[in-house]
Short mmCIF file of C-alpha atoms and ligand atoms in Angstrom, two decimals:
data_model
loop_
_atom_site.label_atom_id
_atom_site.label_comp_id
_atom_site.label_asym_id
_atom_site.label_seq_id
_atom_site.Cartn_x
_atom_site.Cartn_y
_atom_site.Cartn_z
CA MET A 18 114.53 128.93 80.18
CA LYS A 19 113.60 125.33 81.18
CA THR A 20 116.22 124.46 84.80
CA ASN A 21 117.84 121.60 84.28
CA PRO A 22 115.73 119.06 86.96
CA TRP A 23 119.35 116.74 86.87
CA ALA A 24 121.38 119.78 87.97
CA TRP A 25 121.97 118.67 91.56
CA HIS A 26 122.81 115.24 90.00
CA ASP A 27 124.94 116.08 87.60
CA ALA A 28 127.08 118.66 90.03
CA GLN A 29 127.88 115.49 92.22
CA GLU A 30 128.22 112.99 89.44
CA LEU A 31 125.38 111.11 91.01
CA ARG A 32 123.44 108.45 88.49
CA ARG A 33 120.28 110.29 87.18
CA ILE A 34 116.91 108.08 88.40
CA ILE A 35 113.20 107.77 87.90
CA ASN A 36 111.95 106.13 90.62
CA VAL A 37 108.82 103.91 89.67
CA SER A 38 109.41 100.88 92.56
CA GLY A 39 107.39 102.96 95.01
CA THR A 40 108.72 104.11 98.82
CA MET A 41 112.31 102.62 98.58
CA THR A 42 115.10 103.48 101.36
CA SER A 43 117.91 102.58 98.79
CA LEU A 44 116.55 105.26 96.42
CA GLY A 45 115.96 107.87 99.36
CA ALA A 46 112.44 106.83 100.27
CA SER A 47 110.42 109.91 99.13
CA VAL A 48 110.53 113.30 97.86
CA SER A 49 109.60 116.33 99.91
CA ALA A 50 106.88 119.43 99.51
CA PRO A 51 108.52 122.78 99.30
CA SER A 52 106.58 123.25 102.57
CA VAL A 53 108.34 120.40 104.63
CA ARG A 54 111.95 121.32 103.12
CA ALA A 55 111.07 124.91 104.22
CA ALA A 56 110.27 123.58 107.90
CA THR A 57 113.12 121.28 107.59
CA SER A 58 115.39 124.40 106.82
CA GLU A 59 114.00 126.35 109.38
CA ALA A 60 114.37 124.29 111.93
CA MET A 61 118.25 124.11 111.61
CA ALA A 62 118.88 127.71 112.24
CA HIS A 63 117.09 127.78 116.01
CA PHE A 64 117.75 126.28 119.64
CA VAL A 65 114.49 125.28 120.83
CA ASP A 66 113.12 122.96 123.78
CA MET A 67 113.18 118.98 122.33
CA HIS A 68 110.39 118.47 124.49
CA ASP A 69 108.18 121.42 123.70
CA LEU A 70 108.98 120.38 120.49
CA GLN A 71 107.64 117.07 120.54
CA THR A 72 104.28 118.18 122.24
CA GLU A 73 103.42 119.96 119.66
CA ALA A 74 104.30 116.74 117.32
CA SER A 75 102.16 115.10 119.65
CA ARG A 76 99.32 117.40 118.93
CA VAL A 77 99.73 117.08 115.18
CA ILE A 78 99.85 113.01 115.21
CA ALA A 79 97.13 113.24 117.23
CA ARG A 80 95.34 115.53 115.33
CA LEU A 81 96.25 113.16 112.02
CA THR A 82 95.24 109.43 113.38
CA GLY A 83 92.78 109.84 116.64
CA ALA A 84 95.79 108.83 119.12
CA GLU A 85 95.62 110.13 122.58
CA ALA A 86 99.66 111.29 121.78
CA GLY A 87 102.56 110.21 119.89
CA CYS A 88 105.98 110.77 119.04
CA ILE A 89 108.63 111.42 116.62
CA THR A 90 111.68 108.85 116.62
CA ALA A 91 114.51 108.19 113.91
CA SER A 92 112.74 105.55 111.84
CA ALA A 93 109.57 103.28 111.85
CA SER A 94 112.39 101.01 112.77
CA ALA A 95 113.53 102.84 115.22
CA GLY A 96 110.04 103.13 116.61
CA ILE A 97 109.36 99.15 116.62
CA SER A 98 112.41 99.03 118.72
CA LEU A 99 111.13 102.17 121.14
CA ALA A 100 107.69 101.04 121.16
CA VAL A 101 108.40 97.46 121.96
CA ALA A 102 110.94 99.07 124.73
CA GLY A 103 108.25 101.07 126.21
CA CYS A 104 105.88 98.02 127.00
CA MET A 105 108.62 96.50 128.96
CA THR A 106 110.07 98.91 130.88
CA GLY A 107 106.63 101.46 131.35
CA LEU A 108 107.85 104.66 132.69
CA ALA A 109 110.66 103.18 135.65
CA PRO A 110 114.02 104.84 134.68
CA GLY A 111 115.84 102.29 135.78
CA ARG A 112 114.40 99.60 133.86
CA VAL A 113 115.15 101.71 130.49
CA GLU A 114 118.94 101.91 131.70
CA ALA A 115 118.66 98.27 132.37
CA LEU A 116 117.74 97.15 128.85
CA PRO A 117 119.16 95.65 126.72
CA ARG A 118 121.10 93.76 129.40
CA ASP A 119 118.45 93.07 131.63
CA PRO A 120 115.02 92.78 129.67
CA GLY A 121 113.09 92.29 132.97
CA PRO A 122 110.09 90.07 133.99
CA ARG A 123 108.19 91.01 130.73
CA ASN A 124 110.94 90.03 128.21
CA SER A 125 109.26 88.67 125.48
CA VAL A 126 107.15 89.91 122.23
CA VAL A 127 105.05 87.41 120.51
CA VAL A 128 104.54 87.69 116.74
CA GLN A 129 102.86 85.57 113.84
CA ALA A 130 105.46 83.71 112.06
CA GLY A 131 103.83 84.74 108.65
CA HIS A 132 104.44 88.58 109.97
CA LEU A 133 108.34 87.87 110.34
CA CYS A 134 109.05 89.69 107.40
CA SER A 135 112.32 91.75 106.14
CA TYR A 136 111.91 95.51 105.47
CA GLY A 137 115.12 95.85 104.47
CA ALA A 138 116.92 94.53 107.52
CA PRO A 139 114.24 91.55 109.77
CA VAL A 140 111.77 92.82 111.49
CA GLU A 141 112.77 90.68 114.10
CA THR A 142 116.10 92.25 114.83
CA ALA A 143 114.35 95.68 115.66
CA ILE A 144 112.15 93.81 118.44
CA ARG A 145 115.87 92.15 119.62
CA LEU A 146 117.40 95.41 119.51
CA THR A 147 115.53 95.76 123.32
CA GLY A 148 116.59 92.60 124.70
CA ALA A 149 113.32 91.09 124.36
CA ASP A 150 112.66 87.50 123.04
CA VAL A 151 110.76 86.77 119.54
CA ARG A 152 108.04 84.34 120.33
CA PRO A 153 106.75 83.43 116.55
CA VAL A 154 103.19 81.99 116.99
CA GLY A 155 101.88 79.61 114.44
CA THR A 156 103.89 78.04 111.33
CA ALA A 157 104.36 80.47 108.50
CA THR A 158 100.65 79.99 106.34
CA LEU A 159 98.69 79.57 109.63
CA ALA A 160 98.39 81.46 113.00
CA ALA A 161 95.38 80.07 115.30
CA ASP A 162 93.41 81.65 118.26
CA TYR A 163 94.61 78.80 120.14
CA GLN A 164 98.20 79.49 119.74
CA LEU A 165 98.07 83.02 120.10
CA GLU A 166 96.40 82.35 123.55
CA ALA A 167 99.31 79.97 124.68
CA ALA A 168 101.70 81.78 124.00
CA LEU A 169 100.84 85.33 126.23
CA ASP A 170 101.80 84.36 129.50
CA GLU A 171 102.73 86.77 132.11
CA THR A 172 106.41 87.15 130.47
CA VAL A 173 104.90 88.55 127.54
CA ALA A 174 105.43 92.77 127.24
CA ALA A 175 103.48 93.22 123.90
CA ALA A 176 101.78 91.45 120.66
CA PHE A 177 103.35 92.53 117.79
CA TYR A 178 101.22 93.08 114.34
CA VAL A 179 102.72 94.01 110.66
CA VAL A 180 100.91 95.23 107.91
CA SER A 181 102.59 94.71 104.72
CA HIS A 182 102.68 93.67 101.14
CA GLN A 183 105.78 91.83 102.64
CA VAL A 184 103.83 89.59 105.37
CA VAL A 185 101.94 86.13 104.39
CA HIS A 186 98.30 87.51 103.25
CA TYR A 187 96.58 84.53 104.43
CA GLY A 188 96.20 82.38 107.19
CA GLN A 189 96.96 85.18 109.58
CA ILE A 190 95.09 86.20 112.53
CA PRO A 191 93.10 89.33 111.33
CA LEU A 192 94.10 92.57 113.66
CA ALA A 193 90.80 92.93 115.41
CA ARG A 194 90.71 89.64 116.56
CA PHE A 195 94.61 89.43 117.45
CA ALA A 196 93.88 92.66 119.80
CA GLU A 197 90.78 91.01 121.35
CA ILE A 198 92.89 87.87 122.59
CA ALA A 199 95.90 90.08 123.74
CA HIS A 200 93.64 92.31 125.68
CA ALA A 201 91.95 89.49 127.22
CA HIS A 202 95.79 88.80 128.97
CA GLY A 203 96.41 92.47 129.56
CA VAL A 204 98.50 92.42 126.64
CA PRO A 205 99.29 96.00 124.92
CA VAL A 206 99.14 95.68 120.54
CA ILE A 207 101.81 97.33 118.48
CA VAL A 208 100.68 97.60 115.09
CA ASP A 209 103.87 98.05 112.21
CA ALA A 210 101.78 99.86 109.29
CA ALA A 211 104.96 101.71 108.38
CA SER A 212 104.01 101.78 104.59
CA GLU A 213 100.43 102.22 105.05
CA TYR A 214 98.25 105.17 104.13
CA ASP A 215 95.67 104.38 106.46
CA LEU A 216 96.42 106.50 109.61
CA THR A 217 93.13 105.60 111.65
CA GLY A 218 92.27 102.70 110.98
CA PHE A 219 94.53 100.46 112.86
CA LEU A 220 93.83 102.26 116.08
CA GLY A 221 90.21 101.41 115.69
CA GLN A 222 90.87 97.89 115.60
CA GLY A 223 92.27 98.04 118.60
CA ALA A 224 95.88 98.74 118.28
CA ASP A 225 97.68 100.26 121.44
CA LEU A 226 100.42 101.89 119.50
CA VAL A 227 100.90 102.32 115.78
CA ILE A 228 103.83 102.59 113.83
CA TYR A 229 104.27 104.50 110.98
CA SER A 230 107.02 105.92 108.85
CA GLY A 231 107.79 109.82 108.10
CA HIS A 232 109.48 109.42 104.58
CA LYS A 233 107.00 107.09 102.87
CA PHE A 234 104.39 108.34 101.56
CA LEU A 235 103.99 111.46 103.76
CA GLY A 236 107.00 112.83 102.60
CA GLY A 237 108.64 113.79 105.51
CA PRO A 238 112.24 113.49 106.33
CA THR A 239 113.52 110.60 107.36
CA SER A 240 111.41 110.20 110.63
CA GLY A 241 108.97 107.47 112.00
CA ILE A 242 106.11 107.89 113.50
CA ILE A 243 104.49 106.50 117.10
CA ALA A 244 100.71 106.77 117.88
CA GLY A 245 98.45 105.69 120.41
CA ARG A 246 97.93 105.19 124.09
CA ARG A 247 99.80 107.91 125.94
CA ASP A 248 101.24 105.98 128.49
CA LEU A 249 102.73 103.82 126.07
CA VAL A 250 103.69 106.81 123.96
CA ARG A 251 105.23 108.13 126.91
CA ALA A 252 107.06 105.00 127.76
CA ALA A 253 108.51 104.71 124.31
CA TYR A 254 109.74 108.35 124.20
CA LEU A 255 111.52 107.36 127.91
CA GLN A 256 113.58 105.37 125.89
CA ASN A 257 115.67 108.19 124.60
CA ILE A 258 117.81 108.47 127.89
CA GLY A 259 118.30 104.08 126.90
CA ILE A 260 118.56 102.22 123.78
CA GLY A 261 116.90 105.29 122.06
CA ARG A 262 120.19 107.52 122.08
CA GLY A 263 121.43 106.00 118.92
CA MET A 264 118.29 106.50 116.99
CA LYS A 265 117.72 109.79 118.17
CA VAL A 266 115.64 112.18 115.70
CA GLY A 267 116.86 115.80 115.03
CA LYS A 268 114.57 119.19 115.44
CA GLU A 269 114.61 119.07 111.62
CA GLY A 270 113.23 115.34 111.24
CA ILE A 271 110.45 116.61 114.13
CA ALA A 272 109.48 119.83 112.04
CA GLY A 273 109.72 118.28 108.80
CA VAL A 274 107.51 115.65 109.45
CA MET A 275 105.04 118.09 111.32
CA ALA A 276 105.03 119.97 108.29
CA ALA A 277 104.04 116.92 106.45
CA MET A 278 101.75 115.70 108.51
CA GLU A 279 99.77 118.99 108.01
CA SER A 280 100.56 118.49 104.13
CA TRP A 281 99.26 115.24 104.10
CA MET A 282 95.82 116.14 105.48
CA ALA A 283 94.92 119.34 103.42
CA ARG A 284 96.23 117.05 99.88
CA ASP A 285 93.80 116.86 97.01
CA ALA A 286 93.58 112.73 97.10
CA ALA A 287 91.50 112.61 94.72
CA ALA A 288 93.36 115.10 92.05
CA ILE A 289 96.51 112.45 92.75
CA ARG A 290 94.87 109.60 92.16
CA ALA A 291 93.81 110.93 88.65
CA ARG A 292 97.35 111.90 88.03
CA GLU A 293 98.54 108.44 88.89
CA ARG A 294 95.61 106.88 86.77
CA ALA A 295 96.82 109.24 84.02
CA ALA A 296 100.32 108.00 84.40
CA LEU A 297 99.28 104.06 84.33
CA ASP A 298 97.02 104.77 80.98
CA LEU A 299 100.16 106.47 79.19
CA TRP A 300 102.28 103.44 79.93
CA LEU A 301 99.29 100.75 79.23
CA ASP A 302 99.20 102.38 75.98
CA ALA A 303 103.15 102.22 75.22
CA LEU A 304 103.09 98.36 75.81
CA GLN A 305 100.17 98.07 73.44
CA GLY A 306 101.15 95.26 70.79
CA LEU A 307 104.86 94.54 72.22
CA ALA A 308 105.05 91.06 71.40
CA GLY A 309 104.99 88.77 74.75
CA ILE A 310 103.89 91.57 76.93
CA ARG A 311 100.97 91.82 79.01
CA ALA A 312 100.14 94.66 81.32
CA GLU A 313 97.26 95.32 83.56
CA ILE A 314 96.40 97.59 86.25
CA VAL A 315 96.51 96.04 89.57
CA ALA A 316 95.55 97.09 92.96
CA ASP A 317 97.61 97.36 96.34
CA PRO A 318 97.98 94.03 98.20
CA THR A 319 97.06 96.25 101.31
CA GLY A 320 94.58 98.32 100.01
CA ASN A 321 96.39 101.13 99.93
CA PRO A 322 94.60 103.81 97.55
CA LEU A 323 96.88 103.09 94.76
CA ASP A 324 97.00 101.08 91.65
CA ARG A 325 100.34 100.01 89.72
CA LEU A 326 100.97 98.35 86.01
CA GLN A 327 102.11 94.88 86.24
CA VAL A 328 103.77 94.07 83.43
CA ASN A 329 103.79 90.24 82.52
CA VAL A 330 106.47 88.87 80.19
CA ASP A 331 106.38 85.80 78.28
CA GLU A 332 109.83 84.95 78.22
CA ARG A 333 109.94 83.16 74.91
CA ALA A 334 107.89 85.96 72.91
CA ALA A 335 109.35 88.64 74.33
CA GLY A 336 113.01 87.59 73.89
CA ALA A 337 113.83 88.21 77.73
CA SER A 338 112.85 87.61 80.96
CA ALA A 339 111.16 90.22 83.50
CA ALA A 340 113.85 90.23 85.44
CA ARG A 341 116.20 91.37 82.55
CA PHE A 342 113.87 93.73 81.53
CA ALA A 343 114.10 95.27 84.62
CA ALA A 344 117.51 95.34 84.35
CA GLY A 345 117.85 96.72 80.86
CA LEU A 346 115.74 99.47 82.32
CA ALA A 347 117.99 100.44 85.00
CA ARG A 348 120.68 100.70 82.62
CA LEU A 349 118.96 103.97 80.90
CA ASP A 350 120.00 107.13 81.89
CA PRO A 351 117.77 107.95 83.35
CA ALA A 352 117.80 104.85 85.09
CA VAL A 353 113.95 103.49 85.53
CA ILE A 354 114.06 101.92 88.79
CA VAL A 355 110.91 99.52 88.77
CA ARG A 356 109.16 97.38 91.11
CA ASP A 357 111.08 93.86 91.27
CA ILE A 358 110.08 92.48 94.15
CA GLU A 359 108.65 89.60 92.56
CA VAL A 360 110.39 89.21 89.51
CA GLU A 361 110.76 85.40 89.68
CA LEU A 362 107.44 85.23 89.47
CA GLY A 363 107.51 86.55 85.94
CA TYR A 364 106.39 90.26 85.83
CA PHE A 365 107.61 93.65 87.45
CA GLN A 366 105.43 96.75 88.18
CA LEU A 367 105.23 100.37 87.94
CA ASP A 368 104.40 102.40 90.92
CA PRO A 369 103.18 106.10 90.02
CA CYS A 370 103.38 107.43 93.28
CA ASN A 371 106.44 109.16 93.23
CA LEU A 372 106.98 110.71 90.22
CA LEU A 373 108.31 113.70 89.07
CA PRO A 374 106.60 116.33 86.79
CA GLY A 375 107.60 114.88 83.08
CA GLN A 376 109.01 111.55 84.03
CA ALA A 377 105.82 109.76 83.21
CA GLU A 378 106.54 110.46 79.63
CA THR A 379 109.99 109.31 80.24
CA VAL A 380 109.21 106.21 81.62
CA ALA A 381 106.61 106.00 78.44
CA GLN A 382 109.43 105.87 76.01
CA SER A 383 112.24 104.36 77.89
CA LEU A 384 109.50 101.25 78.20
CA ALA A 385 108.62 101.03 74.63
CA ALA A 386 112.54 101.27 73.65
CA VAL A 387 113.39 98.49 75.99
CA LEU A 388 110.49 95.89 75.89
CA ALA A 389 110.39 95.88 72.27
CA ASP A 390 113.84 94.70 71.81
CA GLY A 391 114.16 91.64 74.68
CA PRO A 392 117.36 90.10 72.43
CA ALA A 393 119.18 93.19 72.42
CA LEU A 394 119.09 92.69 76.45
CA ALA A 395 121.12 89.33 76.22
CA GLN A 396 124.37 90.32 77.82
CA ILE A 397 122.83 92.44 80.54
CA ASP A 398 122.63 90.08 84.16
CA GLU A 399 119.47 89.74 85.32
CA ALA A 400 119.13 91.48 88.13
CA ASP A 401 118.45 89.37 91.57
CA PRO A 402 116.26 91.22 94.17
CA ARG A 403 116.70 88.45 96.62
CA ASN A 404 120.83 89.24 96.96
CA GLY A 405 120.55 92.65 95.15
CA ALA A 406 119.58 94.30 98.77
CA VAL A 407 122.79 92.53 100.35
CA ALA A 408 125.03 93.39 97.58
CA GLY A 409 124.63 97.29 97.28
CA TYR A 410 126.03 97.25 100.87
CA LEU A 411 128.82 94.81 100.61
CA ASN A 412 130.03 96.06 96.81
CA TRP A 413 130.01 99.88 98.47
CA LEU A 414 133.52 100.88 98.07
CA ALA A 415 134.59 97.72 97.02
C1 PLP B 9 109.60 100.38 105.65
C2 PLP B 9 109.31 99.55 106.79
C3 PLP B 9 109.63 99.16 107.92
C4 PLP B 9 110.51 100.39 108.33
O1 PLP B 9 110.65 102.19 108.21
P1 PLP B 9 111.81 103.05 108.29
O2 PLP B 9 111.35 104.08 108.36
O3 PLP B 9 112.64 103.05 106.88
O4 PLP B 9 112.97 102.37 109.25
C5 PLP B 9 109.07 98.65 108.99
N1 PLP B 9 108.30 98.33 108.44
C6 PLP B 9 107.48 97.40 107.55
C7 PLP B 9 106.53 97.09 107.59
C8 PLP B 9 108.39 98.64 106.59
O5 PLP B 9 107.63 98.72 104.99
#
């Protein structure tokens, strides 16, 4: 007998969702392998010395990334706050307890203006939670070496660098150069690589601390990973007696992300790639010959080994805009949630990285049905990704 893949949703009357948008916090980030779920569940049955568990995690992180050390945090966003705080306080517990009231003599963080993005909340907020001041370098679309050099005075605790599709992709100082300049001024470099598959390259380019999300491509429980210099990792970890308390990660999160890291190191990357490619080809096929629709396979903008299907919509010929088609797909049961972050440019994308068995076919059928009849969507409100994220919170329980 075939089991109902939606039994969990149905029992709680939750909306059935097929996620082809990527790794989205608002959709529950990722799904975990059985080994990860087992590790999480097993940890819930035991007491454990949390420092011992974090020591084991540090070993796994070191193996995964090549870093000297690492620790697990509640999320990448928490990791940003703790890493910055660690660079401000070092290993002085009195300084840790003084944050955020008294940020101390090293109380500012430099960031290229084009890197001040939002991942659901502004990255600037995660930095400022420490009490540090954020010092933008350059302008949104242009930062030069001399501007970074001018910003690096004796008050700077860290130079912060974001790798993401959400930052400006031209006119920025490349990481290796950024690190060279910061190090020449004795300033450590923190890289936010929350959503990047490359677990060794940023340290190789000079990062002192790198932050990853545990629940994105790694498929762990909600968590973050800090990897890098042992002294700075220790200082970040020490923040658990201060601002880190409310960002605490539990034993189940640590155990789960350790299992996720192990499973990542053992994965068959070529088979995953081939499976994703097969889904893209299936969808490409389903969209052949539809008026006003032109689909193409596009590479990930930050070089992750991940392609997506971009569906370009000629509104006149197709009878609806890309935003309206995205909204139409989200109206289905199960809802097909596409990647609509650039929808005002006339396209949406389909990300195959979070597909569960059987879902690629459902998506193909949904695409063929919805995109064949734009005028049928005339009554649907277009999703507005700019305001949509905030509206979701505002409308909750309203
Ligand atoms: C997702 C993301 C974060 C936040 O990660 P969480 O683990 O969800 O807190 C931070 N920075 C970037 C660039 C991200 O993409």
